[in-house]
CSV table of C-alpha atoms in Angstrom, one decimal:
chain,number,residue,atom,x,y,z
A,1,UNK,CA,17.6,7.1,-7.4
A,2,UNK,CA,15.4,9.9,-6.3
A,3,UNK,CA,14.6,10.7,-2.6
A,4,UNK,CA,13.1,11.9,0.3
A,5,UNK,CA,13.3,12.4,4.0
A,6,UNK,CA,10.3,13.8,6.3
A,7,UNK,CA,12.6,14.1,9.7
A,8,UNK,CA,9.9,14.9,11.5
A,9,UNK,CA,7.0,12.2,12.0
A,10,UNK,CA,4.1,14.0,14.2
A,11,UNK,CA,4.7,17.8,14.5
A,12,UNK,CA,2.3,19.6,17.7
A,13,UNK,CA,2.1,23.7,17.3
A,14,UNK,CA,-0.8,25.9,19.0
A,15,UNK,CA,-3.2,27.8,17.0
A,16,UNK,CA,-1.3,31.4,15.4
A,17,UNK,CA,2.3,29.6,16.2
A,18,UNK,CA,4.4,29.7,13.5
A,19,UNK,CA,5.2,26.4,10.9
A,20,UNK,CA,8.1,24.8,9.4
A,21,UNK,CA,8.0,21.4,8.1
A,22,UNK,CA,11.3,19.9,6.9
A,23,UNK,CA,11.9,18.0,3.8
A,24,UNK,CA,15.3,16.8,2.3
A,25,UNK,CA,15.3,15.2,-1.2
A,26,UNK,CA,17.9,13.2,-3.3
A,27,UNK,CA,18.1,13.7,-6.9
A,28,UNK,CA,20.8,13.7,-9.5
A,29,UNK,CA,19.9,16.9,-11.8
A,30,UNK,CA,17.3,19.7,-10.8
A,31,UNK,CA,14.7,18.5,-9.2
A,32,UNK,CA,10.6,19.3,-9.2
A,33,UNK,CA,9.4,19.5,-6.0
A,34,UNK,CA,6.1,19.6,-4.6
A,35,UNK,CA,4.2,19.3,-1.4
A,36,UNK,CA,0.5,18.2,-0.6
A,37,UNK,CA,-1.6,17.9,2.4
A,38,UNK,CA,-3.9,15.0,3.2
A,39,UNK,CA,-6.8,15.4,5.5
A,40,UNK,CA,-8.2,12.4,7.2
A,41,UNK,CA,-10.1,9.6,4.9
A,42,UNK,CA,-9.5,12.3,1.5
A,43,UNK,CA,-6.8,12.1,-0.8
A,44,UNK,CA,-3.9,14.7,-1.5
A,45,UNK,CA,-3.9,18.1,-2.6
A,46,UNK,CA,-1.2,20.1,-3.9
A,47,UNK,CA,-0.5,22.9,-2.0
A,48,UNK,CA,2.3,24.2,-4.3
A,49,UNK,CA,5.3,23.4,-6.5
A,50,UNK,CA,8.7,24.3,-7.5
A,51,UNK,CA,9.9,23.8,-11.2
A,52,UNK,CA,12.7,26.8,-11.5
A,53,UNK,CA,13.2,30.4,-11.3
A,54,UNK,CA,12.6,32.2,-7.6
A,55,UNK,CA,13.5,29.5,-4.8
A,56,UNK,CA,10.3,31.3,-2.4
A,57,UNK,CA,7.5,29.4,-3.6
A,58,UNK,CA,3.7,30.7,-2.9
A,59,UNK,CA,0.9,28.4,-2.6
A,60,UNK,CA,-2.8,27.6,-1.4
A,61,UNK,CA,-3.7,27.8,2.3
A,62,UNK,CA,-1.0,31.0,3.4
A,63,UNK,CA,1.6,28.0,2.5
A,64,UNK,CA,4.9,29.0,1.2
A,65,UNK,CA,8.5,26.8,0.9
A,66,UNK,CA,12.1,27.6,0.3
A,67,UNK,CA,14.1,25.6,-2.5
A,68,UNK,CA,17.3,25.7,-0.9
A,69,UNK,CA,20.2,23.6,-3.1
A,70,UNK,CA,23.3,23.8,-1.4
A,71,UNK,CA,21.3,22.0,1.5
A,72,UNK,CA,19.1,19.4,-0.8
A,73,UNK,CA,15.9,20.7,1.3
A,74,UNK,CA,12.5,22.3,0.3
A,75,UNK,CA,10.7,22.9,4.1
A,76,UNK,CA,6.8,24.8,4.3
A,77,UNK,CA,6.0,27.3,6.1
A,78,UNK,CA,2.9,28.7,7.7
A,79,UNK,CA,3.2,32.0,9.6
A,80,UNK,CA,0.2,31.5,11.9
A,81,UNK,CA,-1.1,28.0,11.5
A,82,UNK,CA,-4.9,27.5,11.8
A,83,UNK,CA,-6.8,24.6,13.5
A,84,UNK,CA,-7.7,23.5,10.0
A,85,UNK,CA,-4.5,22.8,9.3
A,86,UNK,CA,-4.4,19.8,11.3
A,87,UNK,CA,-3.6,17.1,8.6
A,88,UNK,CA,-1.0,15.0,6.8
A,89,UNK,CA,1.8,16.5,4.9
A,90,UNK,CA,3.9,15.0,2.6
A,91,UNK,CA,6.7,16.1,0.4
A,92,UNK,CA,7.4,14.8,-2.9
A,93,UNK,CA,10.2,15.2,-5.7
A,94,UNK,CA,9.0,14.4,-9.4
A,95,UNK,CA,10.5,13.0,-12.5
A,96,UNK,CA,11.1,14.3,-15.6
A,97,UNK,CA,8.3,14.6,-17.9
A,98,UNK,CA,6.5,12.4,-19.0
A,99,UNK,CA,7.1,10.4,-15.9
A,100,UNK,CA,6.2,13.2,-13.5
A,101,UNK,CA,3.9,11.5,-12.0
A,102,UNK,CA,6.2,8.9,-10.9
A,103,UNK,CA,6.6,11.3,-8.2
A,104,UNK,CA,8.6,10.2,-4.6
A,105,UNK,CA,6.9,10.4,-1.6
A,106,UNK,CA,8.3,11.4,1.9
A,107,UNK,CA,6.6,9.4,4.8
A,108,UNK,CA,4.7,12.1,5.4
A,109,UNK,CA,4.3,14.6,8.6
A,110,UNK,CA,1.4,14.8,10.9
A,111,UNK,CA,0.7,17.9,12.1
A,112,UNK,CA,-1.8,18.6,15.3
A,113,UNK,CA,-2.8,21.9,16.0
A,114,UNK,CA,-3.4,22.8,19.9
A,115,UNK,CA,-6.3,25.4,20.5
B,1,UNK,CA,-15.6,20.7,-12.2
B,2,UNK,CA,-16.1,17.9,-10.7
B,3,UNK,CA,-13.4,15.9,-9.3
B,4,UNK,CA,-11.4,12.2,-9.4
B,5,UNK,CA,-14.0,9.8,-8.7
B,6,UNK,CA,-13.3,6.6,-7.0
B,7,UNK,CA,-15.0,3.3,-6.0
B,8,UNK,CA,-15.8,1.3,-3.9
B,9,UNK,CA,-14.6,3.8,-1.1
B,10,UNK,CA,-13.7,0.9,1.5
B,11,UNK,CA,-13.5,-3.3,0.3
B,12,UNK,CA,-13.0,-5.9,3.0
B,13,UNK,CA,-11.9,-9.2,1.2
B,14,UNK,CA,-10.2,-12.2,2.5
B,15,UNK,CA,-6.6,-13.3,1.6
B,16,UNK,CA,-7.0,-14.9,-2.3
B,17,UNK,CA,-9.7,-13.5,-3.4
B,18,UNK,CA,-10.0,-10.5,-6.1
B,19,UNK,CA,-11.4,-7.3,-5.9
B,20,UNK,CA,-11.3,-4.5,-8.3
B,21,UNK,CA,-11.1,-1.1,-8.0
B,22,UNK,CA,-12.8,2.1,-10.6
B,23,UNK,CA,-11.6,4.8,-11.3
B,24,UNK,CA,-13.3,8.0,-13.3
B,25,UNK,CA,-10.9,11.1,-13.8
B,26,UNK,CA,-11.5,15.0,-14.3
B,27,UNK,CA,-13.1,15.8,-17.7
B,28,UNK,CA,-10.4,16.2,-20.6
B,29,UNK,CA,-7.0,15.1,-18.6
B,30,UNK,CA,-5.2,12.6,-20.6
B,31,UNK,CA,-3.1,11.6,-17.7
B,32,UNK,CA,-4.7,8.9,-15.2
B,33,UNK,CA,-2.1,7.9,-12.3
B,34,UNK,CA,-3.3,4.5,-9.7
B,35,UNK,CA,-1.1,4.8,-5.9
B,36,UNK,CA,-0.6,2.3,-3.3
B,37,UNK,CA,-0.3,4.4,0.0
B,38,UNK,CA,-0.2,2.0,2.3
B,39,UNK,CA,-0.7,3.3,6.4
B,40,UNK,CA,2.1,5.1,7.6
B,41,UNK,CA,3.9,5.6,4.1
B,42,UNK,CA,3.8,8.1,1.0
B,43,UNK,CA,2.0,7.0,-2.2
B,44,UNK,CA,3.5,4.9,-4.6
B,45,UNK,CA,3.0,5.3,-8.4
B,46,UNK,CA,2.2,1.5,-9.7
B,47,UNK,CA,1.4,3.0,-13.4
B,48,UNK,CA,0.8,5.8,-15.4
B,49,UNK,CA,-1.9,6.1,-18.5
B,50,UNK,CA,-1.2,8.7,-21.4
B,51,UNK,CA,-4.8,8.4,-22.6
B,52,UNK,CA,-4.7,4.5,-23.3
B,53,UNK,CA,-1.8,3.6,-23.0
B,54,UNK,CA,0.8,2.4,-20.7
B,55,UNK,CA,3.8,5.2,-20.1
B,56,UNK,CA,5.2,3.9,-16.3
B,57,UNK,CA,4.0,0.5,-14.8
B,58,UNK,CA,7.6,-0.2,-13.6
B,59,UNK,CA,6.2,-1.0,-9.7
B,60,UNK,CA,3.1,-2.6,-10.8
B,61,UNK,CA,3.5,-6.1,-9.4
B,62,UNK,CA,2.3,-7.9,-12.3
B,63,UNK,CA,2.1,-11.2,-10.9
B,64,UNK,CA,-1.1,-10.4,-9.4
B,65,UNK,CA,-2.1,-6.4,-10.4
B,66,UNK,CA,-4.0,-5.1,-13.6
B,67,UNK,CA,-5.0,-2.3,-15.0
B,68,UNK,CA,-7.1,-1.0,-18.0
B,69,UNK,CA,-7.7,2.5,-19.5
B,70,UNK,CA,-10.1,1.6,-22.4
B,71,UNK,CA,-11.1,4.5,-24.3
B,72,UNK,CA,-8.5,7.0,-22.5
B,73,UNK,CA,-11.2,7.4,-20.0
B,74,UNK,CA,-12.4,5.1,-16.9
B,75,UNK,CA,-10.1,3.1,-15.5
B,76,UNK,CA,-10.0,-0.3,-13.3
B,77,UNK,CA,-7.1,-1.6,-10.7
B,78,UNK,CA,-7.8,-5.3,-10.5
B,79,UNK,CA,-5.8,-7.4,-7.7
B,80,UNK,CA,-6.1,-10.9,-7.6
B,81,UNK,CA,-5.6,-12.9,-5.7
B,82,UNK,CA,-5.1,-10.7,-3.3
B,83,UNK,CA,-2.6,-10.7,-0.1
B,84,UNK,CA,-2.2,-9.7,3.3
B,85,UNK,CA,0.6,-6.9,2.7
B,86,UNK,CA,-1.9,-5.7,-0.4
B,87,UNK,CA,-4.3,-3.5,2.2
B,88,UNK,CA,-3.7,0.0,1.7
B,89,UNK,CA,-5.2,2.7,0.1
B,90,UNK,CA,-5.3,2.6,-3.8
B,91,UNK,CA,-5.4,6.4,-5.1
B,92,UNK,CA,-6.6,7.4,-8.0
B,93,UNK,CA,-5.3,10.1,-9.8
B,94,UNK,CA,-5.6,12.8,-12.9
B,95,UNK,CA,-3.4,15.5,-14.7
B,96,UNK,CA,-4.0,17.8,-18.0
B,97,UNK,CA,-1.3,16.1,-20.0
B,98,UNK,CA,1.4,14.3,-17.1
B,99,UNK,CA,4.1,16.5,-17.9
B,100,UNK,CA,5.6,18.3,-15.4
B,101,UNK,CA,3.7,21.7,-15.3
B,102,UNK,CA,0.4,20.4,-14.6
B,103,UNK,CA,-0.9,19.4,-11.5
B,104,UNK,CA,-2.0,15.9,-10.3
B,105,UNK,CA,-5.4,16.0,-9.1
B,106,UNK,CA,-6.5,13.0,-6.3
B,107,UNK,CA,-9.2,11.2,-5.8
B,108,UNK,CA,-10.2,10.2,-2.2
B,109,UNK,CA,-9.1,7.0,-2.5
B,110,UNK,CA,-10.8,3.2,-2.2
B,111,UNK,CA,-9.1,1.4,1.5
B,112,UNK,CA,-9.0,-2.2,1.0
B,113,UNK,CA,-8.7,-4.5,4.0
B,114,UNK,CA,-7.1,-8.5,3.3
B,115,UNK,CA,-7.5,-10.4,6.2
């Protein structure tokens, strides 16, 4: 069965420090990873995903992750985090299709931004 | 475009009774997804739409859950009768087609309350 560990529950950076956010997964063949970010009382929104090909993955927001497979891990980045960053992120690993949505959810990782 | 749209946004109820919740997804996606996130966790898929029909409702707890697509459009999550460990946020959700390439849009969610 599919997956995933958030090791780190609350995560406090200041405003322009760098950002990693860790995520480990568990899944028997290659997996699709994602990760979104959930701002108080809204829902998710993807910030990017990983399907195949180049393991540096770009997304929305200066966001970026690293498919890593010999360590089963996918952390986000953030060179110089921004106070609207402050949020909820989680990290998910997906199904085959058609049951992609039948993604797994992490716990989630709260972040705070100090000014 | 507009967006996943949800209702009621927030439901107090008490333990037992019903309460149902609407869901009207993006123009044109095929896909409709309904989540448990309940505080503290990741979402949880409880079932998957491929225009009408069923594709995943593997964690739906069927005892006491519902849920209709008619016309591969709108959609309604019924509980009843409802329980204390039910209050969460129910998350409505939308994608092109549900396969694997297409991103999974969310709406802001409806938080029910049992006491």
């Amino acid at each position: 069965a599919q997956s995933v560990t958030q090791p780190d529950i609350h995560i406090t950076v200041s405003e322009g420090a760098s950002l990693e956010l860790r995520c480990n997964y568990s899944y028997g063949a290659t997996p699709y990873l994602f990760w979104y970010v959930q701002s108080p009382g809204q829902g998710l929104q993807l910030l990017l995903k990983y399907f195949s090909g180049d393991t540096l993955v770009q997304g929305i927001k200066g966001f970026e992750a690293e498919f890593k497979r010999s360590q089963s891990s996918f952390n986000l980045r953030k060179p110089s985090v921004h106070w609207s960053d402050a949020a909820e992120y989680f990290c998910a690993v997906g199904a085959n299709p058609p049951h992609a949505g039948k993604s797994t959810f992490g716990d989630g990782t709260t972040l705070t931004v100090k000014p | 475009e507009a967006g996943v749209a949800q209702s009621p946004r927030y439901k107090i109820i008490e333990k037992r009774q019903s309460v149902a919740f609407w869901c009207n997804p993006i123009s044109g996606h095929a896909t409709l997804y309904w989540y448990q996130q309940i505080l503290g966790q990741g979402p949880k898929l409880l079932i998957q739409f491929q225009n009408n029909g069923v594709v995943d409702d593997s964690q739906l707890p069927k005892d006491r859950f519902s849920a209709e697509r008619l016309k591969g459009v709108d959609s309604t999550l019924k509980i009843q009768p409802a329980k204390l460990e039910d209050s969460a946020v129910y998350l409505c959700a939308s994608s092109l087609d549900g396969m694997s390439g297409n991103t999974i849009y969310f709406g802001e969610g409806s938080w029910l309350t049992v006491v």
